Amino acid sequence: PYILHVHGWNMETWEKDRFAETMFKRLYWQGYQGHFGSFRWPTRNGFEKYFAWQNIFTAPNHFDRSEFTAWKSGPALRSVLQGLAGRYDGSLFLTAHSMGNVVAGEALRVTTNAPFVTGYIAMQGAIPAHAYDATNPPPRIVPFQYEDNTPN
């Protein structure tokens, strides 16, 4: 089997690699003997990262710019998954953390042929659950003073 992991938001390259290494290490300790890989996408990071939390009100689009990049990274992930599917037919698994689920969801959404991923685990997904199951959308819970009647 092959597990491909997609990292979340606001991470530098070394952090992306350490998170993937830790995930593989924990899988190995549980007896996993398959292959493992990490898909990196260009989330906002670096110098700006250290000031994003302090300046969240003066730079509120930090998250939004990364989310836009995440949506645009879906086709690249899809391409990687399609290449792996040829080698690991029936045993290709995808995991994603936080905003990495935007990348993963977009990669899987635009699939026009049979699914090429055997399983997908969304960990702490930064995307609404009803994006995966539109037949059962959750109730919209927004405090009255913030409700702007934006569609859910």
Tab-separated table of C-alpha atoms in Angstrom, residues 66-152:
chain	number	residue	atom	x	y	z
A	66	SER	CA	-3.444	30.304	1.271
A	67	GLU	CA	-6.909	28.890	0.772
A	68	PHE	CA	-6.972	30.253	-2.790
A	69	THR	CA	-3.593	28.580	-3.404
A	70	ALA	CA	-4.936	25.356	-1.892
A	71	TRP	CA	-7.829	25.256	-4.365
A	72	LYS	CA	-5.395	25.894	-7.214
A	73	SER	CA	-3.088	23.082	-6.003
A	74	GLY	CA	-5.738	20.387	-6.429
A	75	PRO	CA	-4.905	19.569	-10.069
A	76	ALA	CA	-1.211	19.048	-9.216
A	77	LEU	CA	-2.167	16.631	-6.425
A	78	ARG	CA	-4.575	14.869	-8.774
A	79	SER	CA	-1.722	14.381	-11.245
A	80	VAL	CA	0.509	12.870	-8.536
A	81	LEU	CA	-2.298	10.579	-7.372
A	82	GLN	CA	-3.013	9.402	-10.909
A	83	GLY	CA	0.652	8.538	-11.370
A	84	LEU	CA	0.718	6.614	-8.095
A	85	ALA	CA	-2.553	4.852	-8.894
A	86	GLY	CA	-0.889	3.082	-11.807
A	87	ARG	CA	1.674	1.551	-9.455
A	88	TYR	CA	-0.518	1.012	-6.387
A	89	ASP	CA	-3.850	0.085	-7.958
A	90	GLY	CA	-6.360	-0.672	-5.235
A	91	SER	CA	-4.036	0.263	-2.387
A	92	LEU	CA	-3.538	4.029	-2.677
A	93	PHE	CA	-4.631	6.021	0.361
A	94	LEU	CA	-4.764	9.781	0.914
A	95	THR	CA	-4.585	11.680	4.196
A	96	ALA	CA	-4.819	15.419	4.659
A	97	HIS	CA	-4.612	17.765	7.608
A	98	SER	CA	-6.456	21.052	8.033
A	99	MET	CA	-6.293	23.180	4.860
A	100	GLY	CA	-4.627	20.267	3.081
A	101	ASN	CA	-8.180	18.927	2.831
A	102	VAL	CA	-9.005	21.771	0.465
A	103	VAL	CA	-6.193	20.545	-1.806
A	104	ALA	CA	-7.277	16.908	-1.419
A	105	GLY	CA	-10.955	17.657	-1.905
A	106	GLU	CA	-10.292	19.610	-5.080
A	107	ALA	CA	-8.028	16.848	-6.424
A	108	LEU	CA	-10.744	14.265	-5.849
A	109	ARG	CA	-13.641	16.497	-6.940
A	110	VAL	CA	-12.481	16.972	-10.497
A	111	THR	CA	-11.987	13.276	-11.166
A	112	THR	CA	-13.996	12.395	-14.241
A	113	ASN	CA	-13.173	8.702	-14.375
A	114	ALA	CA	-13.304	5.954	-11.759
A	115	PRO	CA	-11.872	6.896	-8.362
A	116	PHE	CA	-8.166	6.164	-8.088
A	117	VAL	CA	-7.880	6.539	-4.303
A	118	THR	CA	-8.878	3.549	-2.188
A	119	GLY	CA	-9.381	5.578	0.983
A	120	TYR	CA	-9.221	9.184	2.173
A	121	ILE	CA	-8.832	10.405	5.757
A	122	ALA	CA	-9.582	14.062	6.420
A	123	MET	CA	-7.973	15.118	9.702
A	124	GLN	CA	-9.216	18.353	11.250
A	125	GLY	CA	-10.487	19.404	7.836
A	126	ALA	CA	-10.641	23.136	7.233
A	127	ILE	CA	-13.606	22.644	4.935
A	128	PRO	CA	-17.291	22.106	5.693
A	129	ALA	CA	-18.301	18.466	6.023
A	130	HIS	CA	-21.292	19.015	3.773
A	131	ALA	CA	-18.863	19.724	0.935
A	132	TYR	CA	-18.476	15.930	0.891
A	133	ASP	CA	-22.148	15.112	1.524
A	134	ALA	CA	-24.524	17.734	0.168
A	135	THR	CA	-27.565	15.605	1.038
A	136	ASN	CA	-27.145	16.324	4.727
A	137	PRO	CA	-25.902	19.881	5.242
A	138	PRO	CA	-25.356	20.880	8.850
A	139	PRO	CA	-27.343	23.703	10.393
A	140	ARG	CA	-25.801	27.123	10.033
A	141	ILE	CA	-24.944	28.383	13.504
A	142	VAL	CA	-23.872	32.016	13.389
A	143	PRO	CA	-24.444	34.414	16.289
A	144	PHE	CA	-27.286	36.793	15.462
A	145	GLN	CA	-25.110	39.911	15.445
A	146	TYR	CA	-22.823	38.360	12.795
A	147	GLU	CA	-25.491	36.807	10.556
A	148	ASP	CA	-25.337	38.327	7.080
A	149	ASN	CA	-27.509	35.698	5.342
A	150	THR	CA	-24.553	34.442	3.322
A	151	PRO	CA	-25.404	31.006	1.879
A	152	ASN	CA	-23.844	28.139	3.782
